[in-house]
């Protein structure tokens, strides 16, 4: 269920998705991203979430700790991928030092 949830301490992406009721059968597990707030003139910070690796393999590489203001986007299968909207660098953006796509884990991204 979409919504806003309080960040108490060390919650991760997995914790946040579970708190929201988990993923639906229509969720595009390989297209989940975490969008982190950035200054208006800064680089967008969009982090890939490799859901299958987190829940099936116990790989915590992309099970990021949630910070205030973070948003997790879980698209539906067949919907337009958010990657093209959120994940490109701003034209005026200098070299970004934060993780951007592609996913750091082999086989995560479609």
Tab-separated table of N, CA, C and O in Angstrom:
chain	number	residue	atom	x	y	z
A	1	UNK	N	0.850	-1.183	0.000
A	1	UNK	CA	0.000	0.000	0.000
A	1	UNK	C	0.892	1.241	0.000
A	1	UNK	O	1.750	1.370	0.864
A	2	UNK	N	0.691	2.110	-0.955
A	2	UNK	CA	1.482	3.344	-0.974
A	2	UNK	C	1.233	4.140	0.297
A	2	UNK	O	0.160	4.084	0.876
A	3	UNK	N	2.221	4.865	0.720
A	3	UNK	CA	2.034	5.686	1.898
A	3	UNK	C	3.341	6.180	2.450
A	3	UNK	O	4.414	5.869	1.947
A	4	UNK	N	3.230	6.929	3.504
A	4	UNK	CA	4.374	7.484	4.201
A	4	UNK	C	4.526	6.724	5.509
A	4	UNK	O	3.542	6.479	6.212
A	5	UNK	N	5.753	6.335	5.810
A	5	UNK	CA	6.004	5.566	7.018
A	5	UNK	C	7.125	6.235	7.796
A	5	UNK	O	8.098	6.697	7.207
A	6	UNK	N	7.023	6.273	9.116
A	6	UNK	CA	8.075	6.924	9.908
A	6	UNK	C	9.369	6.127	9.872
A	6	UNK	O	9.357	4.899	9.842
A	7	UNK	N	10.476	6.848	9.851
A	7	UNK	CA	11.798	6.227	9.929
A	7	UNK	C	12.244	6.346	11.373
A	7	UNK	O	12.404	7.446	11.887
A	8	UNK	N	12.414	5.232	12.017
A	8	UNK	CA	12.744	5.231	13.433
A	8	UNK	C	14.247	5.079	13.650
A	8	UNK	O	14.806	5.649	14.558
A	9	UNK	N	14.891	4.300	12.810
A	9	UNK	CA	16.314	4.066	13.047
A	9	UNK	C	17.028	3.450	11.873
A	9	UNK	O	17.415	4.134	10.952
A	10	UNK	N	17.127	2.143	11.869
A	10	UNK	CA	17.951	1.461	10.886
A	10	UNK	C	17.133	0.687	9.857
A	10	UNK	O	17.570	-0.357	9.379
A	11	UNK	N	15.970	1.182	9.483
A	11	UNK	CA	15.132	0.493	8.518
A	11	UNK	C	15.834	0.431	7.164
A	11	UNK	O	16.538	1.342	6.759
A	12	UNK	N	15.582	-0.663	6.460
A	12	UNK	CA	16.146	-0.862	5.134
A	12	UNK	C	15.026	-0.896	4.098
A	12	UNK	O	13.840	-0.846	4.457
A	13	UNK	N	15.395	-1.017	2.848
A	13	UNK	CA	14.397	-1.133	1.780
A	13	UNK	C	13.482	-2.318	2.059
A	13	UNK	O	12.259	-2.210	1.940
A	14	UNK	N	14.044	-3.443	2.448
A	14	UNK	CA	13.242	-4.621	2.767
A	14	UNK	C	12.247	-4.316	3.875
A	14	UNK	O	11.060	-4.627	3.762
A	15	UNK	N	12.700	-3.667	4.931
A	15	UNK	CA	11.807	-3.293	6.034
A	15	UNK	C	10.674	-2.396	5.548
A	15	UNK	O	9.516	-2.563	5.948
A	16	UNK	N	11.004	-1.423	4.706
A	16	UNK	CA	10.001	-0.476	4.217
A	16	UNK	C	8.953	-1.166	3.349
A	16	UNK	O	7.754	-0.901	3.491
A	17	UNK	N	9.386	-2.055	2.481
A	17	UNK	CA	8.433	-2.756	1.611
A	17	UNK	C	7.547	-3.685	2.431
A	17	UNK	O	6.339	-3.765	2.202
A	18	UNK	N	8.116	-4.347	3.422
A	18	UNK	CA	7.315	-5.204	4.306
A	18	UNK	C	6.319	-4.357	5.088
A	18	UNK	O	5.144	-4.723	5.222
A	19	UNK	N	6.732	-3.188	5.587
A	19	UNK	CA	5.831	-2.298	6.333
A	19	UNK	C	4.673	-1.816	5.465
A	19	UNK	O	3.584	-1.561	5.960
A	20	UNK	N	4.910	-1.711	4.160
A	20	UNK	CA	3.865	-1.273	3.236
A	20	UNK	C	2.966	-2.426	2.801
A	20	UNK	O	2.056	-2.237	2.007
A	21	UNK	N	3.229	-3.615	3.289
A	21	UNK	CA	2.379	-4.755	2.955
A	21	UNK	C	2.996	-5.718	1.971
A	21	UNK	O	2.348	-6.660	1.522
A	22	UNK	N	4.242	-5.499	1.602
A	22	UNK	CA	4.917	-6.399	0.663
A	22	UNK	C	4.616	-6.054	-0.783
A	22	UNK	O	3.918	-5.079	-1.080
A	23	UNK	N	5.155	-6.846	-1.678
A	23	UNK	CA	4.939	-6.629	-3.109
A	23	UNK	C	3.695	-7.369	-3.573
A	23	UNK	O	3.379	-8.439	-3.055
A	24	UNK	N	3.016	-6.811	-4.543
A	24	UNK	CA	1.876	-7.487	-5.148
A	24	UNK	C	2.384	-8.425	-6.237
A	24	UNK	O	3.556	-8.372	-6.632
A	25	UNK	N	1.497	-9.255	-6.740
A	25	UNK	CA	1.868	-10.170	-7.829
A	25	UNK	C	2.211	-9.396	-9.099
A	25	UNK	O	2.927	-9.886	-9.945
A	26	UNK	N	1.697	-8.178	-9.227
A	26	UNK	CA	1.938	-7.364	-10.415
A	26	UNK	C	3.220	-6.535	-10.321
A	26	UNK	O	3.597	-5.864	-11.275
A	27	UNK	N	3.907	-6.573	-9.192
A	27	UNK	CA	5.096	-5.739	-9.001
A	27	UNK	C	6.224	-6.176	-9.932
A	27	UNK	O	6.478	-7.360	-10.108
A	28	UNK	N	6.877	-5.192	-10.521
A	28	UNK	CA	8.046	-5.446	-11.373
A	28	UNK	C	9.269	-5.478	-10.463
A	28	UNK	O	9.921	-4.458	-10.238
A	29	UNK	N	9.575	-6.634	-9.930
A	29	UNK	CA	10.633	-6.790	-8.924
A	29	UNK	C	11.994	-6.279	-9.394
A	29	UNK	O	12.792	-5.829	-8.594
A	30	UNK	N	12.256	-6.360	-10.678
A	30	UNK	CA	13.575	-5.968	-11.190
A	30	UNK	C	13.654	-4.488	-11.541
A	30	UNK	O	14.689	-4.028	-12.000
A	31	UNK	N	12.576	-3.741	-11.337
A	31	UNK	CA	12.571	-2.311	-11.662
A	31	UNK	C	12.404	-1.424	-10.430
A	31	UNK	O	12.116	-0.243	-10.552
A	32	UNK	N	12.569	-1.964	-9.253
A	32	UNK	CA	12.404	-1.185	-8.022
A	32	UNK	C	13.599	-0.242	-7.863
A	32	UNK	O	14.743	-0.636	-8.079
A	33	UNK	N	13.295	1.000	-7.518
A	33	UNK	CA	14.355	1.970	-7.262
A	33	UNK	C	14.066	2.738	-5.980
A	33	UNK	O	12.922	2.870	-5.562
A	34	UNK	N	15.131	3.237	-5.378
A	34	UNK	CA	15.028	4.124	-4.238
A	34	UNK	C	15.521	5.487	-4.716
A	34	UNK	O	16.618	5.590	-5.264
A	35	UNK	N	14.682	6.492	-4.564
A	35	UNK	CA	15.046	7.855	-4.952
A	35	UNK	C	15.312	8.640	-3.682
A	35	UNK	O	14.474	8.700	-2.790
A	36	UNK	N	16.491	9.222	-3.630
A	36	UNK	CA	16.931	9.940	-2.429
A	36	UNK	C	16.903	11.436	-2.712
A	36	UNK	O	17.338	11.862	-3.782
A	37	UNK	N	16.392	12.261	-1.783
A	37	UNK	CA	16.346	13.703	-2.009
A	37	UNK	C	17.745	14.266	-2.258
A	37	UNK	O	18.731	13.783	-1.712
A	38	UNK	N	17.790	15.280	-3.109
A	38	UNK	CA	19.045	15.960	-3.390
A	38	UNK	C	18.757	17.447	-3.537
A	38	UNK	O	17.622	17.845	-3.784
A	39	UNK	N	19.780	18.276	-3.404
A	39	UNK	CA	19.565	19.712	-3.590
A	39	UNK	C	19.061	19.991	-5.001
A	39	UNK	O	19.363	19.225	-5.920
A	40	UNK	N	18.303	21.091	-5.201
A	40	UNK	CA	17.759	21.388	-6.528
A	40	UNK	C	18.827	21.448	-7.622
A	40	UNK	O	18.564	21.096	-8.758
A	41	UNK	N	20.025	21.877	-7.291
A	41	UNK	CA	21.074	21.980	-8.300
A	41	UNK	C	22.025	20.788	-8.263
A	41	UNK	O	23.043	20.776	-8.938
A	42	UNK	N	21.680	19.759	-7.490
A	42	UNK	CA	22.552	18.593	-7.357
A	42	UNK	C	22.131	17.450	-8.260
A	42	UNK	O	21.116	17.509	-8.955
A	43	UNK	N	22.944	16.424	-8.248
A	43	UNK	CA	22.643	15.217	-9.025
A	43	UNK	C	21.499	14.455	-8.378
A	43	UNK	O	21.394	14.413	-7.155
A	44	UNK	N	20.676	13.853	-9.200
A	44	UNK	CA	19.639	12.972	-8.661
A	44	UNK	C	20.322	11.729	-8.139
A	44	UNK	O	21.238	11.201	-8.745
A	45	UNK	N	19.858	11.252	-7.021
A	45	UNK	CA	20.384	10.007	-6.478
A	45	UNK	C	19.300	8.956	-6.611
A	45	UNK	O	18.280	9.018	-5.936
A	46	UNK	N	19.512	8.038	-7.521
A	46	UNK	CA	18.567	6.962	-7.765
A	46	UNK	C	19.330	5.657	-7.612
A	46	UNK	O	20.316	5.420	-8.310
A	47	UNK	N	18.892	4.856	-6.665
A	47	UNK	CA	19.592	3.623	-6.338
A	47	UNK	C	18.772	2.416	-6.784
A	47	UNK	O	17.596	2.308	-6.429
A	48	UNK	N	19.359	1.515	-7.535
A	48	UNK	CA	18.637	0.312	-7.945
A	48	UNK	C	18.467	-0.629	-6.761
A	48	UNK	O	19.358	-0.752	-5.924
A	49	UNK	N	17.335	-1.254	-6.684
A	49	UNK	CA	17.075	-2.238	-5.641
A	49	UNK	C	16.938	-3.594	-6.323
A	49	UNK	O	16.018	-3.804	-7.105
A	50	UNK	N	17.870	-4.483	-6.055
A	50	UNK	CA	17.848	-5.819	-6.665
A	50	UNK	C	17.070	-6.765	-5.749
A	50	UNK	O	17.648	-7.526	-4.963
A	51	UNK	N	15.763	-6.668	-5.838
A	51	UNK	CA	14.864	-7.391	-4.943
A	51	UNK	C	15.106	-8.897	-4.925
A	51	UNK	O	15.213	-9.491	-3.838
A	52	UNK	N	15.184	-9.558	-6.085
A	52	UNK	CA	15.399	-11.019	-6.033
A	52	UNK	C	16.683	-11.392	-5.286
A	52	UNK	O	16.695	-12.371	-4.541
A	53	UNK	N	17.727	-10.616	-5.450
A	53	UNK	CA	18.971	-10.921	-4.755
A	53	UNK	C	18.829	-10.721	-3.242
A	53	UNK	O	19.407	-11.466	-2.459
A	54	UNK	N	18.047	-9.733	-2.841
A	54	UNK	CA	17.849	-9.473	-1.407
A	54	UNK	C	17.074	-10.612	-0.761
A	54	UNK	O	17.500	-11.171	0.247
A	55	UNK	N	15.935	-10.982	-1.352
A	55	UNK	CA	15.055	-11.947	-0.687
A	55	UNK	C	15.401	-13.400	-0.979
A	55	UNK	O	15.114	-14.270	-0.161
A	56	UNK	N	15.997	-13.684	-2.131
A	56	UNK	CA	16.304	-15.075	-2.459
A	56	UNK	C	17.728	-15.476	-2.100
A	56	UNK	O	17.972	-16.628	-1.749
A	57	UNK	N	18.657	-14.525	-2.200
A	57	UNK	CA	20.062	-14.860	-1.972
A	57	UNK	C	20.626	-14.264	-0.690
A	57	UNK	O	21.763	-14.551	-0.328
A	58	UNK	N	19.863	-13.393	-0.045
A	58	UNK	CA	20.357	-12.749	1.166
A	58	UNK	C	21.448	-11.729	0.891
A	58	UNK	O	22.192	-11.348	1.781
A	59	UNK	N	21.535	-11.261	-0.351
A	59	UNK	CA	22.543	-10.277	-0.744
A	59	UNK	C	22.052	-8.899	-0.321
A	59	UNK	O	21.053	-8.400	-0.824
A	60	UNK	N	22.753	-8.257	0.589
A	60	UNK	CA	22.307	-6.972	1.123
A	60	UNK	C	22.928	-5.775	0.405
A	60	UNK	O	22.751	-4.641	0.847
A	61	UNK	N	23.608	-6.004	-0.701
A	61	UNK	CA	24.278	-4.920	-1.425
A	61	UNK	C	23.332	-3.767	-1.747
A	61	UNK	O	23.696	-2.605	-1.618
A	62	UNK	N	22.112	-4.070	-2.176
A	62	UNK	CA	21.170	-3.013	-2.552
A	62	UNK	C	20.009	-2.882	-1.564
A	62	UNK	O	19.011	-2.233	-1.877
A	63	UNK	N	20.141	-3.475	-0.401
A	63	UNK	CA	19.132	-3.320	0.653
A	63	UNK	C	19.531	-2.102	1.485
A	63	UNK	O	19.930	-2.200	2.634
A	64	UNK	N	19.422	-0.931	0.863
A	64	UNK	CA	19.908	0.317	1.439
A	64	UNK	C	19.182	0.674	2.728
A	64	UNK	O	17.998	0.392	2.878
A	65	UNK	N	19.897	1.337	3.614
A	65	UNK	CA	19.266	1.877	4.813
A	65	UNK	C	18.453	3.100	4.405
A	65	UNK	O	18.916	3.944	3.641
A	66	UNK	N	17.231	3.181	4.894
A	66	UNK	CA	16.322	4.265	4.554
A	66	UNK	C	16.691	5.519	5.335
A	66	UNK	O	17.003	5.460	6.522
A	67	UNK	N	16.625	6.647	4.634
A	67	UNK	CA	16.846	7.952	5.255
A	67	UNK	C	15.561	8.773	5.133
A	67	UNK	O	14.753	8.525	4.234
A	68	UNK	N	15.375	9.760	5.996
A	68	UNK	CA	14.186	10.608	5.865
A	68	UNK	C	14.119	11.225	4.468
A	68	UNK	O	15.120	11.691	3.928
A	69	UNK	N	12.944	11.183	3.891
A	69	UNK	CA	12.726	11.750	2.563
A	69	UNK	C	12.915	10.773	1.420
A	69	UNK	O	12.571	11.075	0.279
A	70	UNK	N	13.459	9.595	1.685
A	70	UNK	CA	13.629	8.592	0.628
A	70	UNK	C	12.271	8.136	0.121
A	70	UNK	O	11.292	8.098	0.875
A	71	UNK	N	12.240	7.782	-1.155
A	71	UNK	CA	11.028	7.219	-1.759
A	71	UNK	C	11.401	5.942	-2.474
A	71	UNK	O	12.407	5.893	-3.170
A	72	UNK	N	10.591	4.929	-2.284
A	72	UNK	CA	10.796	3.665	-2.983
A	72	UNK	C	9.703	3.554	-4.027
A	72	UNK	O	8.522	3.679	-3.717
A	73	UNK	N	10.112	3.328	-5.262
A	73	UNK	CA	9.156	3.202	-6.356
A	73	UNK	C	9.134	1.756	-6.818
A	73	UNK	O	10.167	1.197	-7.203
A	74	UNK	N	7.946	1.149	-6.755
A	74	UNK	CA	7.744	-0.221	-7.208
A	74	UNK	C	6.745	-0.184	-8.350
A	74	UNK	O	5.539	-0.083	-8.120
A	75	UNK	N	7.223	-0.235	-9.595
A	75	UNK	CA	6.296	-0.188	-10.729
A	75	UNK	C	5.590	-1.533	-10.924
A	75	UNK	O	6.024	-2.552	-10.375
A	76	UNK	N	4.544	-1.515	-11.703
A	76	UNK	CA	3.845	-2.738	-12.072
A	76	UNK	C	4.475	-3.307	-13.330
A	76	UNK	O	5.009	-2.570	-14.161
A	77	UNK	N	4.418	-4.619	-13.475
A	77	UNK	CA	4.901	-5.257	-14.699
A	77	UNK	C	4.165	-4.648	-15.886
A	77	UNK	O	2.966	-4.410	-15.816
A	78	UNK	N	4.883	-4.348	-16.925
A	78	UNK	CA	4.278	-3.800	-18.126
A	78	UNK	C	4.125	-2.296	-18.115
A	78	UNK	O	3.791	-1.697	-19.126
A	79	UNK	N	4.371	-1.647	-16.976
A	79	UNK	CA	4.261	-0.192	-16.939
A	79	UNK	C	5.539	0.414	-17.506
A	79	UNK	O	6.569	-0.243	-17.617
A	80	UNK	N	5.466	1.681	-17.849
A	80	UNK	CA	6.646	2.374	-18.333
A	80	UNK	C	7.671	2.410	-17.219
A	80	UNK	O	7.361	2.782	-16.099
A	81	UNK	N	8.877	2.020	-17.544
A	81	UNK	CA	9.926	1.965	-16.533
A	81	UNK	C	10.251	3.355	-16.021
A	81	UNK	O	10.367	4.303	-16.785
A	82	UNK	N	10.389	3.472	-14.736
A	82	UNK	CA	10.763	4.736	-14.114
A	82	UNK	C	12.237	5.043	-14.350
A	82	UNK	O	12.682	6.162	-14.212
A	83	UNK	N	13.008	4.034	-14.747
A	83	UNK	CA	14.441	4.225	-14.940
A	83	UNK	C	14.737	5.375	-15.892
A	83	UNK	O	15.621	6.176	-15.644
A	84	UNK	N	14.021	5.448	-16.977
A	84	UNK	CA	14.266	6.503	-17.961
A	84	UNK	C	13.919	7.888	-17.458
A	84	UNK	O	14.433	8.881	-17.957
A	85	UNK	N	13.054	7.965	-16.468
A	85	UNK	CA	12.639	9.259	-15.933
A	85	UNK	C	13.527	9.688	-14.774
A	85	UNK	O	14.062	10.776	-14.756
A	86	UNK	N	13.692	8.818	-13.799
A	86	UNK	CA	14.433	9.175	-12.600
A	86	UNK	C	15.938	8.999	-12.719
A	86	UNK	O	16.687	9.656	-12.033
A	87	UNK	N	16.366	8.093	-13.555
A	87	UNK	CA	17.739	7.627	-13.443
A	87	UNK	C	18.725	8.292	-14.381
A	87	UNK	O	19.886	7.951	-14.373
A	88	UNK	N	18.274	9.217	-15.196
A	88	UNK	CA	19.258	9.897	-16.033
A	88	UNK	C	19.794	11.109	-15.295
A	88	UNK	O	19.111	11.714	-14.483
A	89	UNK	N	21.014	11.453	-15.581
A	89	UNK	CA	21.625	12.596	-14.918
A	89	UNK	C	21.071	13.878	-15.514
A	89	UNK	O	20.726	13.940	-16.681
A	90	UNK	N	20.993	14.888	-14.710
A	90	UNK	CA	20.542	16.194	-15.170
A	90	UNK	C	21.560	16.724	-16.188
A	90	UNK	O	22.755	16.528	-16.010
A	91	UNK	N	21.132	17.429	-17.246
A	91	UNK	CA	22.074	17.933	-18.231
A	91	UNK	C	23.140	18.839	-17.626
A	91	UNK	O	24.288	18.801	-18.027
A	92	UNK	N	22.784	19.648	-16.634
A	92	UNK	CA	23.747	20.572	-16.041
A	92	UNK	C	24.557	19.916	-14.922
A	92	UNK	O	25.386	20.542	-14.302
A	93	UNK	N	24.315	18.673	-14.682
A	93	UNK	CA	24.945	17.969	-13.578
A	93	UNK	C	26.398	17.646	-13.903
A	93	UNK	O	26.705	17.170	-14.983
A	94	UNK	N	27.252	17.911	-12.954
A	94	UNK	CA	28.650	17.533	-13.103
A	94	UNK	C	28.805	16.048	-12.839
A	94	UNK	O	27.824	15.324	-12.759
A	95	UNK	N	30.018	15.590	-12.673
A	95	UNK	CA	30.217	14.163	-12.398
A	95	UNK	C	29.537	13.753	-11.096
A	95	UNK	O	29.770	14.355	-10.055
A	96	UNK	N	28.682	12.773	-11.173
A	96	UNK	CA	27.984	12.280	-9.992
A	96	UNK	C	28.854	11.263	-9.281
A	96	UNK	O	29.483	10.434	-9.909
A	97	UNK	N	28.857	11.332	-7.983
A	97	UNK	CA	29.634	10.377	-7.200
A	97	UNK	C	28.730	9.371	-6.515
A	97	UNK	O	29.205	8.448	-5.880
A	98	UNK	N	27.416	9.535	-6.658
A	98	UNK	CA	26.482	8.606	-6.028
A	98	UNK	C	26.128	7.504	-7.012
A	98	UNK	O	26.248	7.680	-8.218
A	99	UNK	N	25.713	6.336	-6.522
A	99	UNK	CA	25.366	5.237	-7.423
A	99	UNK	C	24.244	5.630	-8.376
A	99	UNK	O	23.299	6.288	-7.995
A	100	UNK	N	24.377	5.252	-9.595
A	100	UNK	CA	23.361	5.448	-10.616
A	100	UNK	C	23.198	4.107	-11.324
A	100	UNK	O	23.961	3.186	-11.111
A	101	UNK	N	22.227	3.996	-12.215
A	101	UNK	CA	22.089	2.761	-12.977
A	101	UNK	C	23.261	2.634	-13.899
A	101	UNK	O	23.834	3.628	-14.313
A	102	UNK	N	23.689	1.478	-14.307
A	102	UNK	CA	23.047	0.183	-14.128
A	102	UNK	C	23.264	-0.393	-12.733
A	102	UNK	O	24.115	0.057	-12.003
A	103	UNK	N	22.480	-1.410	-12.452
A	103	UNK	CA	22.538	-2.058	-11.147
A	103	UNK	C	23.936	-2.594	-10.882
A	103	UNK	O	24.567	-3.129	-11.778
A	104	UNK	N	24.411	-2.466	-9.647
A	104	UNK	CA	25.735	-2.970	-9.321
A	104	UNK	C	25.807	-4.496	-9.286
A	104	UNK	O	26.882	-5.060	-9.275
A	105	UNK	N	24.671	-5.147	-9.280
A	105	UNK	CA	24.655	-6.607	-9.229
A	105	UNK	C	24.331	-7.155	-10.605
A	105	UNK	O	23.377	-6.743	-11.240
A	106	UNK	N	25.102	-8.096	-11.055
A	106	UNK	CA	24.905	-8.736	-12.347
A	106	UNK	C	23.520	-9.373	-12.426
A	106	UNK	O	23.078	-10.028	-11.502
A	107	UNK	N	22.802	-9.141	-13.511
A	107	UNK	CA	21.525	-9.790	-13.731
A	107	UNK	C	20.334	-9.144	-13.074
A	107	UNK	O	19.232	-9.650	-13.159
A	108	UNK	N	20.497	-8.013	-12.407
A	108	UNK	CA	19.367	-7.388	-11.721
A	108	UNK	C	18.483	-6.637	-12.695
A	108	UNK	O	17.290	-6.845	-12.743
A	109	UNK	N	19.070	-5.736	-13.449
A	109	UNK	CA	18.292	-4.880	-14.335
A	109	UNK	C	17.834	-5.647	-15.559
A	109	UNK	O	18.507	-6.540	-16.039
A	110	UNK	N	16.669	-5.278	-16.057
A	110	UNK	CA	16.155	-5.904	-17.276
A	110	UNK	C	16.930	-5.410	-18.462
A	110	UNK	O	17.412	-4.331	-18.516
